[in-house]
Coordinates of C-alpha atoms in Angstrom, one line a residue:
X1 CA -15.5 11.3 -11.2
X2 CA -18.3 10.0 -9.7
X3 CA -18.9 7.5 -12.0
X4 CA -15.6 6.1 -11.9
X5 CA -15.9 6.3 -7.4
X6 CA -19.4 4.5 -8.5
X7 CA -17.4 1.8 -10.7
X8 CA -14.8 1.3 -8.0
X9 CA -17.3 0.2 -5.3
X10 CA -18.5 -2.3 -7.7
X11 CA -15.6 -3.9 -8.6
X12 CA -14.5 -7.1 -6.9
X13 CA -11.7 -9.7 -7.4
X14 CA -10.1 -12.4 -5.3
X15 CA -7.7 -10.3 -4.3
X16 CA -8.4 -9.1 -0.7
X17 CA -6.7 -7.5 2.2
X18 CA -6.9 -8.4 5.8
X19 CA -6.4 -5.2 7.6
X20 CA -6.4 -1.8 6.5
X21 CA -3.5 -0.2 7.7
X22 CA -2.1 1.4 4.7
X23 CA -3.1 5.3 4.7
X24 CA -0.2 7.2 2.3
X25 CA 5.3 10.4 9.0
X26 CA 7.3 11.7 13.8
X27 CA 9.0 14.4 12.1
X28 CA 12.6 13.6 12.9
X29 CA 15.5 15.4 11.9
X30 CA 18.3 13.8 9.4
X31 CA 16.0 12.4 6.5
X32 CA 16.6 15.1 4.0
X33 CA 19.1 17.1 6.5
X34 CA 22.9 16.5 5.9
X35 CA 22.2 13.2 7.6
X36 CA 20.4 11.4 4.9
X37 CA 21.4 13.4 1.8
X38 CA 18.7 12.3 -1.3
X39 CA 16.6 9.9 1.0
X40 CA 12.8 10.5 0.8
X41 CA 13.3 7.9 4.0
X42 CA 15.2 5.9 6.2
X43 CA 13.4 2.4 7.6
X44 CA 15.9 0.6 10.0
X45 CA 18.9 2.1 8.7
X46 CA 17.8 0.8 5.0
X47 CA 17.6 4.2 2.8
X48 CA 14.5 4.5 0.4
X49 CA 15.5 7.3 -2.4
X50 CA 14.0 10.1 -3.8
X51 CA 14.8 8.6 -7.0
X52 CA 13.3 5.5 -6.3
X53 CA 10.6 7.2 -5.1
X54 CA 10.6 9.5 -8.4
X55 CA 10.5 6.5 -10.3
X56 CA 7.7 4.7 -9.0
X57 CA 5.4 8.1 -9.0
X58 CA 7.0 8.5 -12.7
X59 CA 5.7 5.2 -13.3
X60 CA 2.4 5.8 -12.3
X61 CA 1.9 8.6 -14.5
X62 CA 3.0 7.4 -17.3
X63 CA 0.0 4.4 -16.7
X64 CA -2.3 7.2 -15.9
X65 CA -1.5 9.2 -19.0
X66 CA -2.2 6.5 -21.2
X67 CA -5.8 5.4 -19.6
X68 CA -9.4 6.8 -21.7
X69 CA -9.7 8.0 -18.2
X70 CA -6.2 9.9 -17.6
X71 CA -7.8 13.0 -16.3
X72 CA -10.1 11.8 -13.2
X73 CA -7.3 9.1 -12.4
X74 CA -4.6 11.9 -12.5
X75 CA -7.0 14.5 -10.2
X76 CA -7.4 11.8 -7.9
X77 CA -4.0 11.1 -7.1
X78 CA -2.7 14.2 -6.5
X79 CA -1.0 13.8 -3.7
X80 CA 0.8 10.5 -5.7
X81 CA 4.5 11.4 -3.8
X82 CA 2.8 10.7 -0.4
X83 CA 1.0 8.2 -1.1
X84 CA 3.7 6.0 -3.1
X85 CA 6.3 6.2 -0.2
X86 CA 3.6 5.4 2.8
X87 CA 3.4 2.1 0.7
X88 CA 7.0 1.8 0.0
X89 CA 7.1 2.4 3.6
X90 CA 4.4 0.4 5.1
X91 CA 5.9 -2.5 2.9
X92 CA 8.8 -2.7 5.1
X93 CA 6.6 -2.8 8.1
X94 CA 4.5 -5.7 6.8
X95 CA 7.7 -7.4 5.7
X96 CA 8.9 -7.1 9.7
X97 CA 5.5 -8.5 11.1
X98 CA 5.9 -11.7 8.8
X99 CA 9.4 -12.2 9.0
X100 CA 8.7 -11.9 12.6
X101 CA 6.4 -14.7 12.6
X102 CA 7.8 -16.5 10.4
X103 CA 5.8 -15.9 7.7
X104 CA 6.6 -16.1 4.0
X105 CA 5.0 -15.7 0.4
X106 CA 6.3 -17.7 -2.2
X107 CA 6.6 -16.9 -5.9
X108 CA 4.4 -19.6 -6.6
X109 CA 1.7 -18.0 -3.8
X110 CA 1.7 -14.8 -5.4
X111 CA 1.5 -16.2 -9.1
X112 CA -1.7 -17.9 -8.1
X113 CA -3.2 -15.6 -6.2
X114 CA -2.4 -12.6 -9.4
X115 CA -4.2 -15.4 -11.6
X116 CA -7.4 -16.0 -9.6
X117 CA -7.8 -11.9 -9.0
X118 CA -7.2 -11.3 -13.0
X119 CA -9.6 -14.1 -13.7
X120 CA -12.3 -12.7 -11.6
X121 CA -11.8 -9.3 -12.8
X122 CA -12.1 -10.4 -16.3
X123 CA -8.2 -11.2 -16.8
X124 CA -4.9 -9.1 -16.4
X125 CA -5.8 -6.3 -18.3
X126 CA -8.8 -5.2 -16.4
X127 CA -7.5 -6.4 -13.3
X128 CA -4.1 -3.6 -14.0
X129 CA -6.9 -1.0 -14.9
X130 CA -8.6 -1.6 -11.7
X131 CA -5.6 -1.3 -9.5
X132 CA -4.4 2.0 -11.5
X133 CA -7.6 3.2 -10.7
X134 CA -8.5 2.3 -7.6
X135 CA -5.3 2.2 -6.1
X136 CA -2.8 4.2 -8.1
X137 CA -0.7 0.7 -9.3
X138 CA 1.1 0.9 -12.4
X139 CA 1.7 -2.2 -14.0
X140 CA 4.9 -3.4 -13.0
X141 CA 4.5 -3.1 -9.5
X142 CA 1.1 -5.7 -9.6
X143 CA 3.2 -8.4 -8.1
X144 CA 4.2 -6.4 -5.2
X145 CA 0.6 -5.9 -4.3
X146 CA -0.3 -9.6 -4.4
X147 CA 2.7 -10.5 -2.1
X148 CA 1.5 -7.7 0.2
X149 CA -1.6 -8.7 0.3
X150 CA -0.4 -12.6 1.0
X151 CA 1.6 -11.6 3.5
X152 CA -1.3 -9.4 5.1
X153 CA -3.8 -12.5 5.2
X154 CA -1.4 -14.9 6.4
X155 CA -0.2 -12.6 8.9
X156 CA -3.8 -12.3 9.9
X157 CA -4.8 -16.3 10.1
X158 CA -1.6 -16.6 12.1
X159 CA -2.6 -14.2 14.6
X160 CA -6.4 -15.1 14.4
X161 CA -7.7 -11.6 14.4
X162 CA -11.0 -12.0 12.0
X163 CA -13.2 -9.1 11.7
X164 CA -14.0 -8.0 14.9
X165 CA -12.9 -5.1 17.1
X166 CA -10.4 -7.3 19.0
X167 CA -9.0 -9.1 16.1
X168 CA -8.5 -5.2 14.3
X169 CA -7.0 -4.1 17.8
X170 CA -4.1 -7.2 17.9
X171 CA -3.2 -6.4 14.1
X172 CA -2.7 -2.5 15.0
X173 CA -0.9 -3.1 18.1
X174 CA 1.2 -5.5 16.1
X175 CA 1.7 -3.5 13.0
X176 CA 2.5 -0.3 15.8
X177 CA 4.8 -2.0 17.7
X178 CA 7.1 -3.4 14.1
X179 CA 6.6 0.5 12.9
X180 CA 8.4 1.4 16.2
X181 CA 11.2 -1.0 16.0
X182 CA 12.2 -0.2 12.6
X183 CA 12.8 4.0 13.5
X184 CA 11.3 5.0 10.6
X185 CA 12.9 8.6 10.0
X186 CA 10.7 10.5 7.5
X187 CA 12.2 13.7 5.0
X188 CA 10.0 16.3 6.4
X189 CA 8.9 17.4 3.0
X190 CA 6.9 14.0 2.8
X191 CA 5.4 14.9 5.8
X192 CA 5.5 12.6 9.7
X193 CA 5.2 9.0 10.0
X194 CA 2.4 7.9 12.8
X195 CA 3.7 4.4 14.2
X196 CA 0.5 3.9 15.8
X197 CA -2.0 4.8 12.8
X198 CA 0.9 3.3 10.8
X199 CA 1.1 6.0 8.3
X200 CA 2.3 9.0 6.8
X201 CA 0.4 11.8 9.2
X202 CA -2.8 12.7 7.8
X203 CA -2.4 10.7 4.4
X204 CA -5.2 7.8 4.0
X205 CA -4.6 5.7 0.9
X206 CA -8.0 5.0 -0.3
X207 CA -7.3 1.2 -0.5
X208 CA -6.9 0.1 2.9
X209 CA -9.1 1.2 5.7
X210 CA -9.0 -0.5 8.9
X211 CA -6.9 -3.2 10.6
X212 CA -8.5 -6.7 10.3
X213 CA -11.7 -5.6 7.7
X214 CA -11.5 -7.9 4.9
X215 CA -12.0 -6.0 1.9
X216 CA -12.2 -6.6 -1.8
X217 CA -10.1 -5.0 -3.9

C-alpha cells in the first residue's frame, strides 16, 4: 500500500483541479424516511437513487477487481458508498456555481482536455488506471471528471481566486453559499451533508483538498 500512496504522489497529468472541495451530509429528515422512499439523496428537489448510486459503486468494483492491484485499491476505498455520492453530490453544487456564472464546458473542451491528461500520463489506459487508483473512477465515468474539473478551473479564472488564502476563501464561500441554495437533504445512512466544508460530514475524498490549491491529478 505504500508503494502504490508512493506512486500516486508521483503521478502527474494535465488534468488539474482548482479548488479542493470535494471530501466524500445536516442530517435532515425525509431522505430515506417515507418522504424520499429509495433516494440515497435529494439536491434541489432532483432525487439521486440508491440505485444509481449502487450502480456507480458497482461499477467501481468491477474496475477494481479486474486491476494486478485489486486488493490495495479495494482496501482503500472502503468507504466507496460515501465517497461516490459526495461526488454525485458535489457535482450538482459545481454545476450551480457555473451555471450561475455563466459558465459552461463544451464537449469539445472536455475531449481536449481528456486527450492532453491521457497523453501526459502515457495515453488512456494509464491515465483510467491512475484515476481508479487515485481517485476511485471507473472507466466510464472519465468524462465526468474532465468536465468537472473544466468547470472547476473556469469557475476559478472567472472569480480570480489563484492560490492564495483569499482566492481559497471566495471559492468556499461561493461553493457554501450554492450548497445552501440547493437544500441538499441527505438519507441519514450516508451520513450529514456540511454546506460549509461542502461535504458529506467527516468524509475527505483523497482527490481534492482545499479550495483554490491547484493540484495535479
Amino acid at each position: 500500500m505504500h508503494r502504490l500512496r508512493s506512486q500516486h504522489r508521483r503521478r502527474r497529468t494535465a488534468l488539474s483541479v482548482s479548488a479542493a472541495l470535494l471530501a466524500a451530509a445536516p442530517l435532515l429528515a425525509g431522505c430515506g424516511s417515507d418522504a424520499h422512499p429509495g433516494a440515497a439523496a435529494v439536491v434541489d428537489g432532483d432525487r439521486i437513487e440508491v440505485a444509481a448510486l449502487q450502480a456507480q459503486v458497482r461499477d467501481v468494483r468491477s474496475a477494481q477487481e479486474a486491476s494486478p492491484q485489486a486488493k490495495q485499491l479495494i482496501e482503500a476505498t472502503g468507504d466507496l458508498n460515501r465517497e461516490k455520492l459526495n461526488g454525485m453530490i458535489f457535482d450538482r453544487v459545481v454545476e450551480k456555481v457555473a451555471a450561475d456564472h455563466g459558465i459552461t464546458a463544451s464537449r469539445k473542451e472536455v475531449q481536449e482536455t481528456r486527450r492532453s491528461a491521457a497523453a501526459q500520463s502515457g495515453g488512456e489506459e494509464q491515465l483510467a488506471a491512475m484515476l481508479l487508483q487515485q481517485q476511485g473512477v471507473a472507466p466510464d465515468e472519465i468524462d465526468g471528471v474532465v468536465r468537472r474539473n473544466v468547470l472547476m478551473n473556469k469557475i476559478a479564472a472567472k472569480l480570480g481566486a489563484g492560490n492564495t488564502p483569499e482566492g481559497q476563501q471566495k471559492l468556499t464561500e461561493v461553493f457554501a453559499a450554492a450548497s445552501k441554495a440547493l437544500d441538499i437533504d441527505v438519507n441519514p445512512r450516508y451520513g450529514t451533508w456540511d454546506n460549509d466544508k461542502i461535504q458529506l460530514g467527516e468524509y475527505s475524498a483523497p482527490w481534492i483538498r482545499q479550495i483554490g490549491k491547484q493540484q495535479q491529478m
